[in-house]
Coordinates of C-alpha atoms in Angstrom, one line a residue:
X59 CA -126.5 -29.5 -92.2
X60 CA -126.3 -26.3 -94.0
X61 CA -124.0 -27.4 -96.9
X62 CA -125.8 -30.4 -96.8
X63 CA -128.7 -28.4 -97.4
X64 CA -127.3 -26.3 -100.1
X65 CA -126.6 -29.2 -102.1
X66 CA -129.5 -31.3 -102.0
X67 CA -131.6 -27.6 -102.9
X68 CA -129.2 -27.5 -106.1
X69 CA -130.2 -30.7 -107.2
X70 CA -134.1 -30.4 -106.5
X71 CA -133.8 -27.2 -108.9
X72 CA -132.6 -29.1 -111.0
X73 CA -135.0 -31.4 -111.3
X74 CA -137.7 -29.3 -110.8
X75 CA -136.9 -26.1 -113.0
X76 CA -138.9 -27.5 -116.2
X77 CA -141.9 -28.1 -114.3
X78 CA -142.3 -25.1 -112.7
X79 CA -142.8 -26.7 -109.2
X80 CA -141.6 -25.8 -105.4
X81 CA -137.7 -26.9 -104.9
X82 CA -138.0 -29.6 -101.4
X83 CA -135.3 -31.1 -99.6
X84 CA -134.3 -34.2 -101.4
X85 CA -132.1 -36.8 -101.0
X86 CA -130.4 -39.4 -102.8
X87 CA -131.1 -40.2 -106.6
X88 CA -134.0 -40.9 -108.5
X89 CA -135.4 -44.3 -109.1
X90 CA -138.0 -45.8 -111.1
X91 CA -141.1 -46.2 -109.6
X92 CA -144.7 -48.2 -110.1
X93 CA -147.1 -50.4 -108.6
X94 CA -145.4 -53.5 -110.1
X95 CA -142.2 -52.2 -108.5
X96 CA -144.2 -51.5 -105.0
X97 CA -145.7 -55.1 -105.0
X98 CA -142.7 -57.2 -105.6
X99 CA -141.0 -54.7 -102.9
X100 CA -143.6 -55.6 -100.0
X101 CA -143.2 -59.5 -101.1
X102 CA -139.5 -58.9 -101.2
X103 CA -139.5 -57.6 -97.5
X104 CA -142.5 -60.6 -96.2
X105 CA -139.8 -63.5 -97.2
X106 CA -136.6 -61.3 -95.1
X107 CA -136.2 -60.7 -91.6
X108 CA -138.6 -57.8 -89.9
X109 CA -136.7 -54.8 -89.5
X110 CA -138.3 -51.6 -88.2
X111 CA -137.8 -48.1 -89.0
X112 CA -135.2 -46.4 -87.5
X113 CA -136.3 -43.8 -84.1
X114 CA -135.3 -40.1 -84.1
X115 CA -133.3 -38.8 -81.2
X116 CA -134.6 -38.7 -77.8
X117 CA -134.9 -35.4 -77.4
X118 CA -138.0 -35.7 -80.0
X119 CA -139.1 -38.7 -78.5
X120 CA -139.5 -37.3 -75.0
X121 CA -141.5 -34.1 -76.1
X122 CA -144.3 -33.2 -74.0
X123 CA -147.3 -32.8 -75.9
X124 CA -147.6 -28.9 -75.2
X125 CA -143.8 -28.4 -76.5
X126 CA -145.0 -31.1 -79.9
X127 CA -147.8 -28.5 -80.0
X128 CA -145.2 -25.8 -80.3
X129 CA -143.5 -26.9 -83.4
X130 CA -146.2 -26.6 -86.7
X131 CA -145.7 -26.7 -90.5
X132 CA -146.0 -23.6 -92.2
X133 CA -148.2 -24.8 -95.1
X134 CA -147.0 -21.5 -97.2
X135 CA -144.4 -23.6 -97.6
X136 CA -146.3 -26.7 -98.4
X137 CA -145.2 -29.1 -101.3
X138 CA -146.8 -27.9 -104.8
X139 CA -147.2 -24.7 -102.9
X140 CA -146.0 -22.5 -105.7
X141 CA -147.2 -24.4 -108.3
X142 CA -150.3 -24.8 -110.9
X143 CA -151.0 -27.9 -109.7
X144 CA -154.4 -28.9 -107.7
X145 CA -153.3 -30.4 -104.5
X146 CA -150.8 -29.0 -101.9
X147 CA -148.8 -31.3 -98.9
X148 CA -148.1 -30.2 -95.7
X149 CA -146.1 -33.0 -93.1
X150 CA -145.9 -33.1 -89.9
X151 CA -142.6 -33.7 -87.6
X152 CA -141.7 -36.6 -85.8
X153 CA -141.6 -37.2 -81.5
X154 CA -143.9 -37.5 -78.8
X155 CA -146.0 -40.7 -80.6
X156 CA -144.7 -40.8 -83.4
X157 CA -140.9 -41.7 -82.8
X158 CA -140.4 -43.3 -86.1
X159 CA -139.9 -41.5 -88.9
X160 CA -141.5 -42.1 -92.3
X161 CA -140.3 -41.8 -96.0
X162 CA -141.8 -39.6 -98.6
X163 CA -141.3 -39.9 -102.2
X164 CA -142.3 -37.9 -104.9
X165 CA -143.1 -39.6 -108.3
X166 CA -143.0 -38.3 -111.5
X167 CA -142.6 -39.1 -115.4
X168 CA -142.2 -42.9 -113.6
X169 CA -139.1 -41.8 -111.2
X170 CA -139.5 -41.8 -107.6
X171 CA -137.1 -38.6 -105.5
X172 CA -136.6 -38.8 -101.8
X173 CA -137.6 -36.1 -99.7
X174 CA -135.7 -34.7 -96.7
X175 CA -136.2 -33.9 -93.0
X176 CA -136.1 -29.5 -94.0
X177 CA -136.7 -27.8 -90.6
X178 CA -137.1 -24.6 -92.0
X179 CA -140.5 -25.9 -93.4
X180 CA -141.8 -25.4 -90.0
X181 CA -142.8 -22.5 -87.4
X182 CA -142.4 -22.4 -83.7
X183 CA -143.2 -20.6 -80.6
X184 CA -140.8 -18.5 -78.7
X185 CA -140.1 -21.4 -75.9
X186 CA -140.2 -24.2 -78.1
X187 CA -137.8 -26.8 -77.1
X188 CA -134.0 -26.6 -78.9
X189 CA -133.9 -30.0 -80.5
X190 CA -130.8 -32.0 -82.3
X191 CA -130.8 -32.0 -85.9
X192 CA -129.4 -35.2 -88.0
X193 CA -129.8 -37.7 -90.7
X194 CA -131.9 -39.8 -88.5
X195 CA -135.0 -37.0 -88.7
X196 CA -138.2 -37.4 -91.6
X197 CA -141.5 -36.7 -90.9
X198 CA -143.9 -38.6 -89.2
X199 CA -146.8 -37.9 -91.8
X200 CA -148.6 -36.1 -94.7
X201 CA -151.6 -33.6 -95.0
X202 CA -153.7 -33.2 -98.3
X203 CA -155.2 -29.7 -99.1
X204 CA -157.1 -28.9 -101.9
X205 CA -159.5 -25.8 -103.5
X206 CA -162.7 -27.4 -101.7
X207 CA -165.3 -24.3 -101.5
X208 CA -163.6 -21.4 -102.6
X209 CA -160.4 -20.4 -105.2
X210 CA -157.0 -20.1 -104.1
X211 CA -158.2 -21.2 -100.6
X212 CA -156.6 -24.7 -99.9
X213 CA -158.4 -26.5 -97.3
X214 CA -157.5 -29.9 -95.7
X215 CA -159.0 -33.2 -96.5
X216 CA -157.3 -36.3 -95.7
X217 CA -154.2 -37.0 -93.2
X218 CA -151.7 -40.2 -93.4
X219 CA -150.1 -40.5 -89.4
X220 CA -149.5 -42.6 -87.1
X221 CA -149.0 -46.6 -87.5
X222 CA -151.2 -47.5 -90.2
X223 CA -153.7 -44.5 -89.6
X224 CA -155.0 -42.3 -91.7
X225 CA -158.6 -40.2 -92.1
X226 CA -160.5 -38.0 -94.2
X227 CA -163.4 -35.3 -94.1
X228 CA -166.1 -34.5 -96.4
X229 CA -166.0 -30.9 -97.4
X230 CA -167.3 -28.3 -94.5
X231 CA -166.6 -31.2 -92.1
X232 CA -164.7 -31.8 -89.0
X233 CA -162.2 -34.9 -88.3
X234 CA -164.0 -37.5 -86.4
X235 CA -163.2 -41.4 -86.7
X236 CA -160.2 -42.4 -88.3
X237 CA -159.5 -45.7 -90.6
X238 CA -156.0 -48.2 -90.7
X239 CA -154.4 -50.5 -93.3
X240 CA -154.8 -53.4 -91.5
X241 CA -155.7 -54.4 -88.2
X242 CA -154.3 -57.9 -86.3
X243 CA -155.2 -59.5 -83.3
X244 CA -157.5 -56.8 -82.1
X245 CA -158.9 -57.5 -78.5
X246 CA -157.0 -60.6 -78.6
X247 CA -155.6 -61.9 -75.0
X248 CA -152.0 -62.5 -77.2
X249 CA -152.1 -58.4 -77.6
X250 CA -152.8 -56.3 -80.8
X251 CA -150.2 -55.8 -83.5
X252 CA -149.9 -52.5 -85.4
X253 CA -148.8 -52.4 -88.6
X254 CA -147.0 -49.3 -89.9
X255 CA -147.1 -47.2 -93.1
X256 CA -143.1 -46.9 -93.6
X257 CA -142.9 -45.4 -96.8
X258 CA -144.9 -42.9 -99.1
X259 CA -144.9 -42.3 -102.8
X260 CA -147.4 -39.2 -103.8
X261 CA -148.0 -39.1 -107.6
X262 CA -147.6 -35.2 -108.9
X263 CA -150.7 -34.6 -110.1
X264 CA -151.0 -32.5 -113.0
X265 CA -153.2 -29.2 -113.5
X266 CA -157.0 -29.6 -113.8
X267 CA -156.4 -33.3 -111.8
X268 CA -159.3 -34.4 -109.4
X269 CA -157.8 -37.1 -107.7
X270 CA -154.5 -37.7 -105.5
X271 CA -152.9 -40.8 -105.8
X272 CA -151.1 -42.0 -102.8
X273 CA -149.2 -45.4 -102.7
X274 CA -147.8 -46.7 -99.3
X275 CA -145.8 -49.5 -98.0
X276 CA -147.2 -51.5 -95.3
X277 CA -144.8 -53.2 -92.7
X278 CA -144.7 -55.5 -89.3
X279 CA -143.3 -58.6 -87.9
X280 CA -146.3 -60.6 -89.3
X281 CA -147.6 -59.0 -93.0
X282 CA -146.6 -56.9 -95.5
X283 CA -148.3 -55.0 -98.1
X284 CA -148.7 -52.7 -100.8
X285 CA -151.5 -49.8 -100.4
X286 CA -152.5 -47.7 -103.5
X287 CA -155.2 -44.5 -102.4
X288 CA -157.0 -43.0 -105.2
X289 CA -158.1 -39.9 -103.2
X290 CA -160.7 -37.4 -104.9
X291 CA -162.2 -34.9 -102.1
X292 CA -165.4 -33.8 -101.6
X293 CA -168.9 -34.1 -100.0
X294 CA -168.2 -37.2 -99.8
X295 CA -164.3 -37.5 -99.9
X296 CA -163.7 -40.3 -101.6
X297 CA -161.0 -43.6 -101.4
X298 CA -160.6 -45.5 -103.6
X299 CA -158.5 -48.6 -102.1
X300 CA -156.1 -51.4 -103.6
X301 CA -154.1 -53.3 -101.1
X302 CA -152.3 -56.3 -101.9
X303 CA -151.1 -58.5 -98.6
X304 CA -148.6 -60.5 -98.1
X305 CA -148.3 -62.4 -94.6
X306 CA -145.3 -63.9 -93.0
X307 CA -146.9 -65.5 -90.8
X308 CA -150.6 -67.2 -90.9
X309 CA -152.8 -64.5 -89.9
X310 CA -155.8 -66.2 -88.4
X311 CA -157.4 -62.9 -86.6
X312 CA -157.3 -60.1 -89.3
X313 CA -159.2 -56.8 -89.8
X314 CA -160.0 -55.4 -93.6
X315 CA -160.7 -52.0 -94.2
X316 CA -160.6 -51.1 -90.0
X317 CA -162.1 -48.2 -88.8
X318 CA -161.5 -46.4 -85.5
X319 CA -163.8 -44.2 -83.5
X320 CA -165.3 -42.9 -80.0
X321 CA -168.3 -43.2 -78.3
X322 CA -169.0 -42.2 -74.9
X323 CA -172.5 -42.0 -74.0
X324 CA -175.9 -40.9 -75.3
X325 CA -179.7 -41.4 -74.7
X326 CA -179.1 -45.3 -74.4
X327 CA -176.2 -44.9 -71.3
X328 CA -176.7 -41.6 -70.6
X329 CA -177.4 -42.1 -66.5
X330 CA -173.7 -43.0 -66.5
X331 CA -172.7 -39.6 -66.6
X332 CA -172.7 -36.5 -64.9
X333 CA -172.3 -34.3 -67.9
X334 CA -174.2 -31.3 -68.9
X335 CA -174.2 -32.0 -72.9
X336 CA -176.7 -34.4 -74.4
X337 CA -174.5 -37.1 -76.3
X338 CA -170.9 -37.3 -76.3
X339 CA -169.6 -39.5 -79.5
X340 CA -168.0 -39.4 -83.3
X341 CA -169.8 -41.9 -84.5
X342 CA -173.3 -43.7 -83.0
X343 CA -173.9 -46.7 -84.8
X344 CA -172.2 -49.3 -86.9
X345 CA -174.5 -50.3 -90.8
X346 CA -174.5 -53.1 -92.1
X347 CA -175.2 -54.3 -95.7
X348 CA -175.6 -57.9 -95.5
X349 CA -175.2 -60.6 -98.5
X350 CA -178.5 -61.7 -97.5
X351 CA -179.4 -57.7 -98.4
X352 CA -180.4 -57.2 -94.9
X353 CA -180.2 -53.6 -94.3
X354 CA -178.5 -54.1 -90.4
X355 CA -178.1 -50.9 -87.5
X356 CA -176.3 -51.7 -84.5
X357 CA -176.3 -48.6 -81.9
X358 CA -172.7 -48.4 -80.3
X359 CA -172.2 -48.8 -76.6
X360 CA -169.6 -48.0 -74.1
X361 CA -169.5 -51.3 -71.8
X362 CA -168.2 -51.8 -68.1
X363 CA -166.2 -54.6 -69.6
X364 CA -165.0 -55.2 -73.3
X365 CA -167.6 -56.9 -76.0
X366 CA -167.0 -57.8 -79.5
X367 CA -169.8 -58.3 -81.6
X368 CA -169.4 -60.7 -85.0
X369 CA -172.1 -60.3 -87.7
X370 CA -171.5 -63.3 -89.7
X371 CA -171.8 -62.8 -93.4
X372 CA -170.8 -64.2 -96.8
X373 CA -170.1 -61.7 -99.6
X374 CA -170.7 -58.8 -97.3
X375 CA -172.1 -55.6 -100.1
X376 CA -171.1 -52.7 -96.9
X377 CA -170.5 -51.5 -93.6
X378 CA -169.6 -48.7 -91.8
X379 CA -170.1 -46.3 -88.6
X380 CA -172.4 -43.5 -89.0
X381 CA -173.0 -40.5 -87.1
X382 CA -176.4 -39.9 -87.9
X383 CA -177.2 -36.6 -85.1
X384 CA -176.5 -33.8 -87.1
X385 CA -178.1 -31.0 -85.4
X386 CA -176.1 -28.7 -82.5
X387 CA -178.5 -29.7 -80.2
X388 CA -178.1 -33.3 -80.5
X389 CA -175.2 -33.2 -78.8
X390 CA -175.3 -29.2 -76.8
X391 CA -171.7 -28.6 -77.7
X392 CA -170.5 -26.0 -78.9
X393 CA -167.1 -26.5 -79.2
X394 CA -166.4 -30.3 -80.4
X395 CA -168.4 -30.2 -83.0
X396 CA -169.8 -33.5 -83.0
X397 CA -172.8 -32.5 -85.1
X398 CA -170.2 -32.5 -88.0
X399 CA -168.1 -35.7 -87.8
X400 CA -168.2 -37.3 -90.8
X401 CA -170.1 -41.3 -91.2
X402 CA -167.6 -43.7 -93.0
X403 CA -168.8 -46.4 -95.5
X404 CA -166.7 -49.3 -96.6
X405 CA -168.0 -51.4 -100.1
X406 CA -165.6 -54.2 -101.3
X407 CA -165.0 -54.0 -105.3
X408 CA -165.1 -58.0 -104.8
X409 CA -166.5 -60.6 -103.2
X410 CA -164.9 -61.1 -99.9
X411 CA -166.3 -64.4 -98.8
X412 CA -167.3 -66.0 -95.8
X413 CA -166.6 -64.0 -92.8
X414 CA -167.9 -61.5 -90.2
X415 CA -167.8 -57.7 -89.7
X416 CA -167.0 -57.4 -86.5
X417 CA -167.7 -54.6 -83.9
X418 CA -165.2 -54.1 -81.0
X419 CA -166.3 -51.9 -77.7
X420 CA -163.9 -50.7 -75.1
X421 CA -164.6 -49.9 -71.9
X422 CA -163.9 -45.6 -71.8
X423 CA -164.7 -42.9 -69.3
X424 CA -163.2 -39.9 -71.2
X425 CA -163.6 -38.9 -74.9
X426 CA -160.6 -38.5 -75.9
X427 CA -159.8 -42.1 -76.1
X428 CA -161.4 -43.8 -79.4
X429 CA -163.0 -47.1 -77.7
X430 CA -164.8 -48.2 -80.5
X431 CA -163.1 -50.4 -83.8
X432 CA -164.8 -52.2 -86.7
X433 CA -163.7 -54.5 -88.8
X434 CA -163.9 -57.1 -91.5
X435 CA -162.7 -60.9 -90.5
X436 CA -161.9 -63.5 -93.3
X437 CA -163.2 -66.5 -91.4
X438 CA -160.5 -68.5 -93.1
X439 CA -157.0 -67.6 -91.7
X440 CA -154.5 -66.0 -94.4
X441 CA -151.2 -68.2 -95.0
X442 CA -147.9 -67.5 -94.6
X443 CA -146.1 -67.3 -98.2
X444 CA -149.3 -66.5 -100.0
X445 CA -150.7 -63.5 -101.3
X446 CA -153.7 -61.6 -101.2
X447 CA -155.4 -58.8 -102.7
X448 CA -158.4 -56.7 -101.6
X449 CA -160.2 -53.5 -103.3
X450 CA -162.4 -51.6 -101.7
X451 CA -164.3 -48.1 -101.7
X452 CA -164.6 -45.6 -99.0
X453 CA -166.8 -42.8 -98.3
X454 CA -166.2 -39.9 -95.7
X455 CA -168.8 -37.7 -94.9
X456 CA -172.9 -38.8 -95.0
X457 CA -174.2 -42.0 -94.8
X458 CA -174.4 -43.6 -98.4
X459 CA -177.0 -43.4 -100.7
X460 CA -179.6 -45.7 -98.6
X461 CA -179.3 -49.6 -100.5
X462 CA -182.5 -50.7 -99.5
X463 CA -185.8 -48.9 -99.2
X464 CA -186.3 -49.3 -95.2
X465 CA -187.2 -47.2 -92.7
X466 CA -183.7 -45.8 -90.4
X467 CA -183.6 -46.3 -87.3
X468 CA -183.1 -42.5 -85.9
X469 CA -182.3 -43.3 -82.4
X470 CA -182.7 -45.3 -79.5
X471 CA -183.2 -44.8 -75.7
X472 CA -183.2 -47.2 -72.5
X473 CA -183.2 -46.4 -69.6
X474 CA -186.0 -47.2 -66.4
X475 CA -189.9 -45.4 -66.5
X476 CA -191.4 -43.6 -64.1
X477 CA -191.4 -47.5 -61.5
X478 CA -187.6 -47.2 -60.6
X479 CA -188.1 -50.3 -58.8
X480 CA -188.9 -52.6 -61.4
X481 CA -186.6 -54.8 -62.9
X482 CA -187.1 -54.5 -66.3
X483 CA -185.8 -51.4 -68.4
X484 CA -187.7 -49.9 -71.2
X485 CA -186.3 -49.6 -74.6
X486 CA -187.6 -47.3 -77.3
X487 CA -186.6 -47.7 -81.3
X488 CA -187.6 -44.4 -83.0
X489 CA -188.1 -44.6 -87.1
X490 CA -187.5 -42.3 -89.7
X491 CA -191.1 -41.5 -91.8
X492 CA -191.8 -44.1 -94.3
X493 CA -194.5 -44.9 -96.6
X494 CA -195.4 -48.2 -95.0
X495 CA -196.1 -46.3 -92.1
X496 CA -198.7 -44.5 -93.9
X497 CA -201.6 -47.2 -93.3
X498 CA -203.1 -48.5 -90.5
X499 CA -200.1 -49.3 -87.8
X500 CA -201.6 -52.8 -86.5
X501 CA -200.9 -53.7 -90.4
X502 CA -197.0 -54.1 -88.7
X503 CA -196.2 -57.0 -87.1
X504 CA -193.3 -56.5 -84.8
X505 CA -190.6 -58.5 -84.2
X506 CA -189.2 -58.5 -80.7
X507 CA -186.9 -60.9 -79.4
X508 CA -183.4 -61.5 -77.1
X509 CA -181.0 -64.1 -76.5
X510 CA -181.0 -63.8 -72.9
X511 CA -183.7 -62.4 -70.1
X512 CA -187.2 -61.8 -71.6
X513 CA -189.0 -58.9 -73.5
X514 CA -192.6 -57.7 -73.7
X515 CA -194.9 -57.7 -77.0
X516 CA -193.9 -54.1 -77.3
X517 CA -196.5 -51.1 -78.3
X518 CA -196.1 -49.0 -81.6
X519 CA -196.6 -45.6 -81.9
X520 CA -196.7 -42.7 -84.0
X521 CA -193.9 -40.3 -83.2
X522 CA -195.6 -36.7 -84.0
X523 CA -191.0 -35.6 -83.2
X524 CA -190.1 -37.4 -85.7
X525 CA -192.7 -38.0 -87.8
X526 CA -191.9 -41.7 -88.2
X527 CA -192.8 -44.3 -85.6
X528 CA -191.9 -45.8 -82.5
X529 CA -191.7 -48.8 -80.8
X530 CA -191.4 -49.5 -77.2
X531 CA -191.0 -52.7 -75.1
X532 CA -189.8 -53.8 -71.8
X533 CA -186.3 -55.7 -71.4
X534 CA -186.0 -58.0 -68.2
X535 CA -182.1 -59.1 -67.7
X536 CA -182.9 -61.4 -65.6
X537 CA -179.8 -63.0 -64.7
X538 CA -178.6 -61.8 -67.3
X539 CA -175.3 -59.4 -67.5
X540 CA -175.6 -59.3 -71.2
X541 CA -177.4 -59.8 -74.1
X542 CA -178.4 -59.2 -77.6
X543 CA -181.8 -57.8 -78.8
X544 CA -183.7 -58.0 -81.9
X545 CA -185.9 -55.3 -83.3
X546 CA -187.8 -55.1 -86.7
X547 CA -191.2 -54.3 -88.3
X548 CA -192.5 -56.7 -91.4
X549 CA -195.7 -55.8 -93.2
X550 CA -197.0 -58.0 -96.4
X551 CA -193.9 -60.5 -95.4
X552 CA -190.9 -57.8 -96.2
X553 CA -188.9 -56.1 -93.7
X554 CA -189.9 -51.9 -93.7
X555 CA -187.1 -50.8 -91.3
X556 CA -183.6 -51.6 -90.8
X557 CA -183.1 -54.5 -88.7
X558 CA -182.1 -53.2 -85.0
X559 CA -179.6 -55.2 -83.1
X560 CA -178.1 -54.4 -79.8
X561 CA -175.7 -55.3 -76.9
X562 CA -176.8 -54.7 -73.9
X563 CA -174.8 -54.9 -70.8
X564 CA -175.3 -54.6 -67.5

């Protein structure tokens, strides 16, 4: 390993000494790289026979997760580290969940070098684990650091790991939910299929650069792809997203632009749990930006058994899940941060047709478990041997720049009154001040309504908390053990507020 080292370090100086840049581990030769090349690659590999990345040795593989903890990347020695130039990588090792190792490339002047597995990148504790060291190791992933809020302080902003997984903060922020390249057969009976990110190409961005440019291979037994980031951090961090698919087998249940989060419990579930902190979730609502230009807000929920929720669409403009509590108190914790997740919000560069974002919620009693994946579903399968291509923006950090002139929704609560005996729950729907909520209030008509069980004419309110308005109305399951219900105010025949939707379950 040593000479092997010694070698490989000879020819990265070499490469590197005009540029001025750090010397990594490389192996083999340098190739020509570019987007072209990436595509015909990913259809190259969609007409041959699935083969999967290779696994480290066991002893990484059966890591605990305190001894995984034990091992960390010294990001002194970070990629760019010594360099002029505006973003810095750190990567992660492989084992414990992550027993495949990925490939990194770094392109430049239009030539692709491989990096190698350099242990000496990373730091350890005194009783970290003794673990084998061969040509089988990589890393299992990639961090992004940049000069966010203050110079020559490089702080982290996006992370590529695990599968197809990846996330990003907005400055000041704190990870919450997490997005994928693709999602197939989610909450399917058949079982979900996770495609993987096997291969990386970073772009060396030059000084004075503001965006990152990340290209990565897609792969799995039924769809390939190739995945170009244009990353430029910031409050929001921003994605910019070209992804071109190419399935080997007819993909009639697939998810564009997937997103990944956790929600436990808050003011609508909270008698569910014996906990002494308010809210418990990284994101708390899913929006939706219709093609109708319905402005949609669906509160999550953590059922007793799984529900998925279609929102059929054509030429859907956005979506996303918020996490609209953003004071400490929302949540009383002082520790997770929740406060600070950051919202996410997906808006194609094209029309994607006739389809249906689709919300999935899974049953959880702990939060560390995300339970909580939306999606967008072509409603006409993809076929085998054809190609695809889908663009699309994302934003990580607040929600986006409002696309309709309604009144938010700012929470919601359900829960019995002071009858515990009745049947019927009561459901409040608090909005965010408005100037149609500046006349008379019986100048709103309301518009109640549920699929199953019955609901009263509701009453409306002026919330002197919020300094918006309220509406409250009595939900009667019936026999019901779930529904959906329908909220929204109309004045002079136009919607004011977002249109409320919600899943309730017994």
């Amino acid at each position: 390993m040593l000479t092997r080292r010694a070698t490989l370090g000879l020819m990265a100086a070499a490469a590197f000494a005009k540029s001025g840049a750090a010397m990594p581990l490389f192996k083999g030769q340098a190739k020509p790289f570019s987007r072209d090349w990436l595509e015909s690659e990913a259809a190259r590999l969609a007409k041959a026979e699935y083969a999967p990345m290779h696994e480290v040795p066991q002893a990484w593989r059966d890591l605990s997760y305190d001894e995984y903890k034990r091992i960390w990347f010294n990001s002194q020695k970070g990629l760019w580290t010594d360099t002029a130039r505006p973003f810095h990588v750190d990567f992660f090792h492989p084992g414990l969940y992550f027993p495949r190792p990925v490939e990194v490339a770094i392109v430049e002047d239009g030539e692709a070098r491989m990096l190698g597995f350099d242990y000496a990148l990373f730091d350890k504790t005194d009783n970290a684990p003794d673990l084998p060291i061969d040509d089988t190791l990589g890393y299992s992933g990639l961090r992004l650091r940049a000069e966010l809020r203050e110079k020559d302080i490089f702080e982290e902003f996006a992370v590529f790991q695990g599968a197809s997984y990846f996330r990003a903060i907005g400055t000041g922020q704190n990870y919450g939910l997490s997005a994928r390249g693709l999602a197939l057969d989610t909450a399917k009976g058949t079982g979900e299929e996770f495609p993987e990110f096997t291969h990386f190409w970073l772009e060396a961005p030059a000084a004075g650069d503001r965006m990152m440019k990340v290209h990565a291979l897609l792969n799995s037994p039924s769809v390939t792809g190739a995945y170009t980031f244009r990353i430029t951090p910031g409050l929001p961090a921003e994605m910019d997203v070209q992804a071109k698919i190419f399935p080997r087998r007819e993909l009639d249940h697939l998810g564009l632009a997937p997103l990944t989060s956790m929600f436990l419990f808050d003011e609508t579930n909270r008698a569910r749990f014996d906990d002494f902190r308010s809210a418990v979730h990284d994101s708390e609502g899913l929006m939706v930006h219709n093609g109708a230009g319905e402005l949609l807000w669906r509160p999550l929920g953590n059922p007793r058994e799984l529900q998925v929720s279609s929102f059929v669409d054509d030429g859907p403009q956005g979506f996303g899940l918020m996490q609209r509590a953003r004071d400490v108190e929302d949540f009383a914790d002082l520790e997770a941060h929740y406060h600070n997740r950051p919202s996410l919000w997906i808006t194609p560069s094209e029309d994607w047709g006739k389809g249906a974002v689709t919300l999935v919620e899974i049953p959880s009693d702990k939060e560390i478990y995300d339970n909580i994946v939306a999606y967008w579903r072509p409603r006409e399968p993809l076929a085998a041997g054809s190609t695809y291509m889908f663009n699309y923006r994302m934003l990580w950090g607040a929600e986006p720049s409002r696309p309709r002139d309604v009144a938010e929704v700012v929470n919601t609560r359900i829960g019995k009154g002071y009858d515990k005996t009745v049947p019927y729950q009561i459901v409040t729907v608090d909005f965010a001040p408005h100037k149609a909520f500046e006349g008379e209030l019986d100048e709103l008509t309301r518009h109640i309504s549920a699929n199953r069980g019955t609901v009263s004419d509701g009453v409306l309110q002026r919330n002197p908390g919020t300094g918006g308005v309220r509406l409250a109305f009595k939900y009667d399951p019936e026999e019901a053990t779930a529904a959906d219900l329908r909220v929204q105010l109309i004045k002079d025949g136009r919607s004011v507020t977002e249109v409320w939707l919600y899943r309730w379950t017994v």
